[in-house]
mmCIF file of C-alpha atoms in Angstrom:
data_model
loop_
_atom_site.group_PDB
_atom_site.id
_atom_site.type_symbol
_atom_site.label_atom_id
_atom_site.label_comp_id
_atom_site.label_asym_id
_atom_site.label_seq_id
_atom_site.Cartn_x
_atom_site.Cartn_y
_atom_site.Cartn_z
ATOM 1 C CA TYR A 289 45.282 -16.946 -16.259
ATOM 2 C CA ARG A 290 47.717 -14.814 -14.254
ATOM 3 C CA LYS A 291 47.051 -13.445 -10.792
ATOM 4 C CA GLU A 292 48.893 -10.198 -11.573
ATOM 5 C CA GLU A 293 46.657 -9.567 -14.586
ATOM 6 C CA ALA A 294 43.511 -10.337 -12.576
ATOM 7 C CA LEU A 295 44.473 -7.825 -9.893
ATOM 8 C CA LYS A 296 45.333 -5.219 -12.533
ATOM 9 C CA GLU A 297 42.066 -5.670 -14.443
ATOM 10 C CA THR A 298 39.888 -5.451 -11.309
ATOM 11 C CA LYS A 299 41.607 -2.468 -9.724
ATOM 12 C CA ASP A 300 39.048 0.230 -8.781
ATOM 13 C CA LYS A 301 36.152 -1.995 -9.893
ATOM 14 C CA ASN A 302 32.873 -2.152 -7.975
ATOM 15 C CA LEU A 303 33.451 -5.881 -7.577
ATOM 16 C CA LEU A 304 36.211 -5.181 -5.052
ATOM 17 C CA LYS A 305 33.777 -3.333 -2.788
ATOM 18 C CA MET A 306 32.094 -6.671 -2.088
ATOM 19 C CA LYS A 307 35.169 -7.664 -0.058
ATOM 20 C CA SER A 308 33.938 -5.524 2.839
ATOM 21 C CA ARG A 309 30.263 -6.465 2.577
ATOM 22 C CA PRO A 310 28.558 -9.233 4.608
ATOM 23 C CA PHE A 311 28.364 -11.845 1.887
ATOM 24 C CA GLY A 312 29.668 -14.813 3.795
ATOM 25 C CA LEU A 313 29.183 -17.711 1.398
ATOM 26 C CA TRP A 314 30.446 -17.857 -2.176
ATOM 27 C CA VAL A 315 30.159 -20.771 -4.609
ATOM 28 C CA THR A 316 31.941 -21.215 -7.926
ATOM 29 C CA THR A 317 32.152 -23.923 -10.565
ATOM 30 C CA ASN A 318 35.345 -22.366 -11.954
ATOM 31 C CA TYR A 319 38.589 -24.111 -11.126
ATOM 32 C CA ASP A 320 40.926 -21.149 -11.597
ATOM 33 C CA THR A 321 41.939 -19.008 -8.601
ATOM 34 C CA PHE A 322 40.336 -15.695 -9.594
ATOM 35 C CA ILE A 323 37.963 -15.380 -6.611
ATOM 36 C CA GLU A 324 40.684 -16.313 -4.118
ATOM 37 C CA ASP A 325 43.099 -13.820 -5.647
ATOM 38 C CA VAL A 326 40.666 -10.908 -5.995
ATOM 39 C CA ILE A 327 37.924 -11.333 -3.358
ATOM 40 C CA PHE A 328 39.410 -13.700 -0.792
ATOM 41 C CA SER A 329 42.802 -12.027 -0.510
ATOM 42 C CA ASP A 330 42.473 -11.909 3.268
ATOM 43 C CA GLU A 331 45.604 -10.982 5.171
ATOM 44 C CA PHE A 332 43.994 -11.896 8.498
ATOM 45 C CA GLY A 333 43.361 -15.517 7.562
ATOM 46 C CA ARG A 334 39.632 -15.437 8.316
ATOM 47 C CA ASP A 335 38.506 -16.718 4.931
ATOM 48 C CA VAL A 336 38.252 -20.418 4.102
ATOM 49 C CA VAL A 337 38.448 -22.005 0.644
ATOM 50 C CA ILE A 338 37.186 -25.576 0.235
ATOM 51 C CA ASP A 339 37.993 -27.556 -2.894
ATOM 52 C CA ARG A 340 36.670 -30.921 -3.910
ATOM 53 C CA PRO A 341 37.101 -33.727 -3.153
ATOM 54 C CA VAL A 342 36.366 -32.987 0.511
ATOM 55 C CA ARG A 343 37.637 -35.483 3.055
ATOM 56 C CA ASN A 344 37.349 -35.339 6.860
ATOM 57 C CA ILE A 345 36.821 -31.605 7.032
ATOM 58 C CA ASP A 346 36.349 -29.924 10.394
ATOM 59 C CA PHE A 347 36.387 -26.150 10.682
ATOM 60 C CA LYS A 348 34.492 -23.354 12.401
ATOM 61 C CA PRO A 349 33.904 -20.093 10.512
ATOM 62 C CA THR A 350 35.556 -17.134 12.206
ATOM 63 C CA PRO A 351 33.693 -13.850 12.858
ATOM 64 C CA ASN A 352 33.430 -11.835 9.625
ATOM 65 C CA GLY A 353 35.114 -14.677 7.756
ATOM 66 C CA ARG A 354 33.891 -15.960 4.417
ATOM 67 C CA LEU A 355 33.607 -19.393 2.888
ATOM 68 C CA LEU A 356 34.281 -20.197 -0.767
ATOM 69 C CA LEU A 357 33.078 -23.554 -2.083
ATOM 70 C CA LYS A 358 34.827 -24.607 -5.291
ATOM 71 C CA ILE A 359 32.384 -27.362 -6.080
ATOM 72 C CA HIS A 360 34.038 -28.364 -9.360
ATOM 73 C CA GLY A 361 37.532 -28.452 -7.940
ATOM 74 C CA SER A 362 40.611 -26.313 -8.279
ATOM 75 C CA ILE A 363 43.742 -26.153 -10.373
ATOM 76 C CA ARG A 364 45.739 -25.341 -7.243
ATOM 77 C CA THR A 365 45.274 -28.739 -5.587
ATOM 78 C CA VAL A 366 48.007 -31.358 -5.372
ATOM 79 C CA ASP A 367 46.063 -33.587 -7.774
ATOM 80 C CA PRO A 368 43.957 -31.374 -10.089
ATOM 81 C CA GLU A 369 42.810 -34.330 -12.193
ATOM 82 C CA ALA A 370 41.132 -35.849 -9.136
ATOM 83 C CA SER A 371 39.646 -32.492 -8.145
ATOM 84 C CA ILE A 372 38.275 -30.922 -11.313
ATOM 85 C CA VAL A 373 34.772 -31.822 -12.531
ATOM 86 C CA ILE A 374 34.692 -31.770 -16.304
ATOM 87 C CA THR A 375 33.548 -35.142 -17.717
ATOM 88 C CA GLU A 376 30.163 -36.854 -17.397
ATOM 89 C CA ASP A 377 31.675 -39.397 -15.022
ATOM 90 C CA ASP A 378 32.982 -36.536 -12.869
ATOM 91 C CA TYR A 379 29.473 -35.084 -12.546
ATOM 92 C CA HIS A 380 28.054 -38.425 -11.441
ATOM 93 C CA ARG A 381 30.946 -38.929 -9.042
ATOM 94 C CA PHE A 382 30.215 -35.546 -7.454
ATOM 95 C CA LEU A 383 26.669 -36.559 -6.513
ATOM 96 C CA ARG A 384 27.762 -39.982 -5.259
ATOM 97 C CA GLN A 385 30.854 -39.023 -3.292
ATOM 98 C CA ASP A 386 30.868 -35.312 -2.435
ATOM 99 C CA LYS A 387 28.231 -35.476 0.286
ATOM 100 C CA TYR A 388 29.682 -32.540 2.203
ATOM 101 C CA LEU A 389 29.371 -30.190 -0.773
ATOM 102 C CA THR A 390 25.985 -31.596 -1.787
ATOM 103 C CA ASN A 391 24.574 -31.057 1.710
ATOM 104 C CA LYS A 392 26.167 -27.608 1.912
ATOM 105 C CA LEU A 393 24.521 -26.552 -1.346
ATOM 106 C CA TYR A 394 21.161 -27.962 -0.265
ATOM 107 C CA THR A 395 21.355 -25.911 2.940
ATOM 108 C CA LEU A 396 22.439 -22.861 0.957
ATOM 109 C CA PHE A 397 19.383 -23.010 -1.316
ATOM 110 C CA CYS A 398 17.085 -23.505 1.682
ATOM 111 C CA GLU A 399 18.468 -20.891 4.051
ATOM 112 C CA ARG A 400 20.154 -18.184 1.984
ATOM 113 C CA THR A 401 19.093 -15.669 -0.616
ATOM 114 C CA VAL A 402 21.053 -16.793 -3.665
ATOM 115 C CA VAL A 403 22.165 -14.593 -6.542
ATOM 116 C CA PHE A 404 23.408 -16.361 -9.665
ATOM 117 C CA LEU A 405 26.062 -14.293 -11.469
ATOM 118 C CA GLY A 406 27.647 -15.141 -14.816
ATOM 119 C CA TYR A 407 26.059 -18.555 -14.684
ATOM 120 C CA SER A 408 23.362 -20.236 -16.773
ATOM 121 C CA LEU A 409 22.018 -22.779 -14.258
ATOM 122 C CA SER A 410 22.839 -25.448 -16.819
ATOM 123 C CA ASP A 411 25.156 -27.311 -14.463
ATOM 124 C CA HIS A 412 23.736 -30.781 -13.789
ATOM 125 C CA ASN A 413 24.798 -30.914 -10.136
ATOM 126 C CA ILE A 414 23.300 -27.515 -9.298
ATOM 127 C CA GLN A 415 20.080 -28.378 -11.137
ATOM 128 C CA PHE A 416 19.710 -31.653 -9.254
ATOM 129 C CA ILE A 417 20.237 -30.117 -5.807
ATOM 130 C CA TYR A 418 18.045 -27.078 -6.512
ATOM 131 C CA ASN A 419 15.255 -29.350 -7.756
ATOM 132 C CA GLU A 420 15.559 -31.455 -4.610
ATOM 133 C CA VAL A 421 15.015 -28.326 -2.506
ATOM 134 C CA LEU A 422 11.932 -27.306 -4.509
ATOM 135 C CA PHE A 423 10.532 -30.841 -4.340
ATOM 136 C CA ASP A 424 10.952 -30.982 -0.565
ATOM 137 C CA GLN A 425 9.271 -27.578 -0.208
ATOM 138 C CA LYS A 426 6.258 -28.693 -2.245
ATOM 139 C CA ARG A 427 6.062 -31.914 -0.292
ATOM 140 C CA GLY A 428 5.842 -29.811 2.885
ATOM 141 C CA GLY A 429 2.132 -29.210 2.409
ATOM 142 C CA GLY A 430 1.275 -26.365 0.084
ATOM 143 C CA ASP A 431 1.434 -22.666 0.849
ATOM 144 C CA ARG A 432 0.114 -22.929 4.391
ATOM 145 C CA GLY A 433 2.709 -23.371 7.075
ATOM 146 C CA ARG A 434 5.667 -22.468 4.906
ATOM 147 C CA SER A 435 8.288 -20.350 6.572
ATOM 148 C CA PHE A 436 10.507 -17.734 4.975
ATOM 149 C CA ALA A 437 13.415 -20.127 5.551
ATOM 150 C CA GLN A 438 11.788 -22.640 3.214
ATOM 151 C CA VAL A 439 11.184 -20.304 0.293
ATOM 152 C CA ARG A 440 14.045 -17.861 0.143
ATOM 153 C CA PRO A 441 14.290 -15.522 -2.844
ATOM 154 C CA ALA A 442 16.670 -16.435 -5.652
ATOM 155 C CA PHE A 443 17.809 -14.090 -8.398
ATOM 156 C CA PHE A 444 19.563 -14.480 -11.724
ATOM 157 C CA ILE A 445 21.612 -11.658 -13.223
ATOM 158 C CA SER A 446 22.245 -11.711 -16.980
ATOM 159 C CA ARG A 447 24.421 -9.366 -18.990
ATOM 160 C CA GLY A 448 22.392 -9.987 -22.143
ATOM 161 C CA LYS A 449 18.813 -10.669 -23.115
ATOM 162 C CA ILE A 450 17.117 -13.891 -21.981
ATOM 163 C CA ASP A 451 14.957 -15.887 -24.376
ATOM 164 C CA HIS A 452 11.391 -16.841 -23.463
ATOM 165 C CA ALA A 453 12.145 -20.542 -22.979
ATOM 166 C CA THR A 454 14.806 -19.690 -20.396
ATOM 167 C CA THR A 455 12.633 -17.193 -18.523
ATOM 168 C CA THR A 456 9.858 -19.790 -18.360
ATOM 169 C CA TYR A 457 12.359 -22.251 -16.911
ATOM 170 C CA TYR A 458 13.386 -19.715 -14.256
ATOM 171 C CA SER A 459 9.777 -18.989 -13.333
ATOM 172 C CA HIS A 460 9.187 -22.674 -12.603
ATOM 173 C CA LYS A 461 12.214 -22.556 -10.297
ATOM 174 C CA ARG A 462 10.858 -19.424 -8.558
ATOM 175 C CA ILE A 463 13.883 -17.441 -9.707
ATOM 176 C CA LYS A 464 13.407 -13.739 -10.424
ATOM 177 C CA TYR A 465 15.687 -12.475 -13.137
ATOM 178 C CA ILE A 466 17.235 -9.224 -14.318
ATOM 179 C CA ALA A 467 18.249 -9.134 -17.967
ATOM 180 C CA GLU A 468 20.739 -6.801 -19.675
ATOM 181 C CA TYR A 469 22.393 -5.934 -16.379
ATOM 182 C CA GLU A 470 26.169 -5.544 -16.430
ATOM 183 C CA LEU A 471 27.786 -7.068 -13.358
ATOM 184 C CA GLU A 472 29.683 -3.883 -12.557
ATOM 185 C CA ASN A 473 26.352 -2.020 -12.519
ATOM 186 C CA PHE A 474 24.893 -4.704 -10.265
ATOM 187 C CA PHE A 475 27.769 -4.345 -7.801
ATOM 188 C CA ALA A 476 27.427 -0.548 -7.930
ATOM 189 C CA ASP A 477 23.715 -0.805 -7.081
ATOM 190 C CA VAL A 478 24.442 -3.272 -4.270
ATOM 191 C CA GLU A 479 26.953 -0.827 -2.820
ATOM 192 C CA THR A 480 24.547 2.135 -3.097
ATOM 193 C CA VAL A 481 21.642 0.279 -1.507
ATOM 194 C CA PHE A 482 23.801 -1.188 1.242
ATOM 195 C CA GLY A 483 24.877 2.293 2.313
ATOM 196 C CA GLY A 484 21.249 3.353 2.753
ATOM 197 C CA PHE A 485 20.418 0.072 4.470
ATOM 198 C CA GLU A 486 23.157 0.594 7.061
ATOM 199 C CA ARG A 487 22.078 4.166 7.781
ATOM 200 C CA SER A 488 18.441 3.218 8.378
ATOM 201 C CA ARG A 489 18.924 -0.235 9.892
ATOM 202 C CA LEU A 490 17.040 0.557 13.092
ATOM 203 C CA ASP A 491 13.925 1.559 11.141
ATOM 204 C CA ILE A 492 13.652 -1.593 9.027
ATOM 205 C CA GLU A 493 10.646 -3.156 10.759
ATOM 206 C CA LYS A 494 8.813 0.190 10.711
ATOM 207 C CA ARG A 495 9.609 0.629 7.015
ATOM 208 C CA ILE A 496 8.335 -2.846 6.150
ATOM 209 C CA ALA A 497 5.141 -2.246 8.141
ATOM 210 C CA ALA A 498 4.565 1.030 6.284
ATOM 211 C CA GLY A 499 5.038 -0.553 2.862
ATOM 212 C CA ASN A 500 3.710 -3.983 3.682
ATOM 213 C CA GLY A 501 1.747 -4.358 0.448
ATOM 214 C CA ARG A 502 4.845 -3.970 -1.705
ATOM 215 C CA TYR A 503 6.794 -6.508 0.324
ATOM 216 C CA GLU A 504 3.924 -9.003 0.235
ATOM 217 C CA SER A 505 3.638 -8.605 -3.530
ATOM 218 C CA LEU A 506 7.336 -9.177 -4.144
ATOM 219 C CA PHE A 507 7.501 -12.117 -1.776
ATOM 220 C CA GLY A 508 4.259 -13.557 -3.147
ATOM 221 C CA ASP A 509 5.823 -13.858 -6.605
ATOM 222 C CA LEU A 510 8.300 -16.310 -5.125
ATOM 223 C CA MET A 511 5.637 -18.458 -3.449
ATOM 224 C CA LYS A 512 3.908 -19.509 -6.655
ATOM 225 C CA ARG A 513 4.570 -20.191 -10.305
ATOM 226 C CA PRO A 514 3.513 -17.035 -12.138
ATOM 227 C CA GLU A 515 3.954 -16.294 -15.799
ATOM 228 C CA ALA A 516 7.594 -15.952 -16.748
ATOM 229 C CA ASP A 517 7.266 -12.252 -17.553
ATOM 230 C CA LEU A 518 6.078 -11.531 -14.002
ATOM 231 C CA MET A 519 9.371 -12.840 -12.649
ATOM 232 C CA LYS A 520 11.287 -10.213 -14.571
ATOM 233 C CA ILE A 521 12.721 -7.266 -12.662
ATOM 234 C CA GLY A 522 12.700 -4.128 -14.778
ATOM 235 C CA SER A 523 15.583 -1.671 -14.894
ATOM 236 C CA GLU A 524 13.559 0.899 -12.938
ATOM 237 C CA SER A 525 13.052 -1.567 -10.053
ATOM 238 C CA ARG A 526 16.571 -2.919 -9.601
ATOM 239 C CA GLN A 527 17.635 -0.910 -6.577
ATOM 240 C CA SER A 528 14.244 -1.210 -4.881
ATOM 241 C CA VAL A 529 14.316 -5.008 -5.181
ATOM 242 C CA ILE A 530 17.859 -5.167 -3.784
ATOM 243 C CA SER A 531 16.667 -2.952 -0.928
ATOM 244 C CA PHE A 532 13.702 -5.270 -0.341
ATOM 245 C CA VAL A 533 16.033 -8.261 -0.031
ATOM 246 C CA TYR A 534 18.296 -6.491 2.478
ATOM 247 C CA ASP A 535 15.307 -5.501 4.621
ATOM 248 C CA PHE A 536 13.586 -8.858 4.494
ATOM 249 C CA ILE A 537 16.711 -10.824 5.383
ATOM 250 C CA GLU A 538 17.448 -8.499 8.284
ATOM 251 C CA VAL A 539 13.949 -8.946 9.732
ATOM 252 C CA TYR A 540 14.190 -12.704 9.235
ATOM 253 C CA VAL A 541 17.537 -12.824 11.076
ATOM 254 C CA LEU A 542 16.209 -10.671 13.916
ATOM 255 C CA SER A 543 13.111 -12.827 14.343
ATOM 256 C CA ARG A 544 15.187 -16.034 14.207
ATOM 257 C CA ASP A 545 17.632 -14.745 16.827
ATOM 258 C CA ALA A 546 14.757 -13.655 19.058
ATOM 259 C CA ALA A 547 13.238 -17.128 18.861
#
């Protein structure tokens, strides 16, 4: 891996447009420095990168700053062998010792809309924490009384096809998925939808009220365990679902701030 090559290969890519979009929390299990070099190249020093192991951390996010959690460590640390998670013992050590990262991920799955990119959800640590969140939600007393904060949408983007066993697994985790979706196309759609979202931001609540049935249907899929095929997002619905997420999060934030 070379930083110069990474910057050259990503020049003029849709990925780079995400640098100026309000995606404040990033998580990676990779221990190279690609995301720091390409996305977090912040000349104003607002972005924060946290590697494991985390000890005595105390920081306050700055306005418009972003946070990158490198939960499996980083090659750039003083002692990479102590940082990088790669063996079975390392995975167990993460759950026992990295309480800051574990708690941060738990909060992330509870309070944020998560999009999994280039990732199979096979990581043991992620599976454990995500399952803990789902278990706590179910223990909360069924569908009644659940808030949007407790059941936030999660999405999985795959470049290739997804076999039936995997889609069934995702449905049990309440994860909607989009198969055969190149990441550059995903970033292009995010950019397109975000532009429309910004232009019509003041009309969001009115738009949701007008199309309430569609929003309830989409959100309802995430509140239960439907058949795996019903969790699939077709190619014709990609931009509309991204738009739905933007709108719903905005209304949730507005209502939370008002409270």
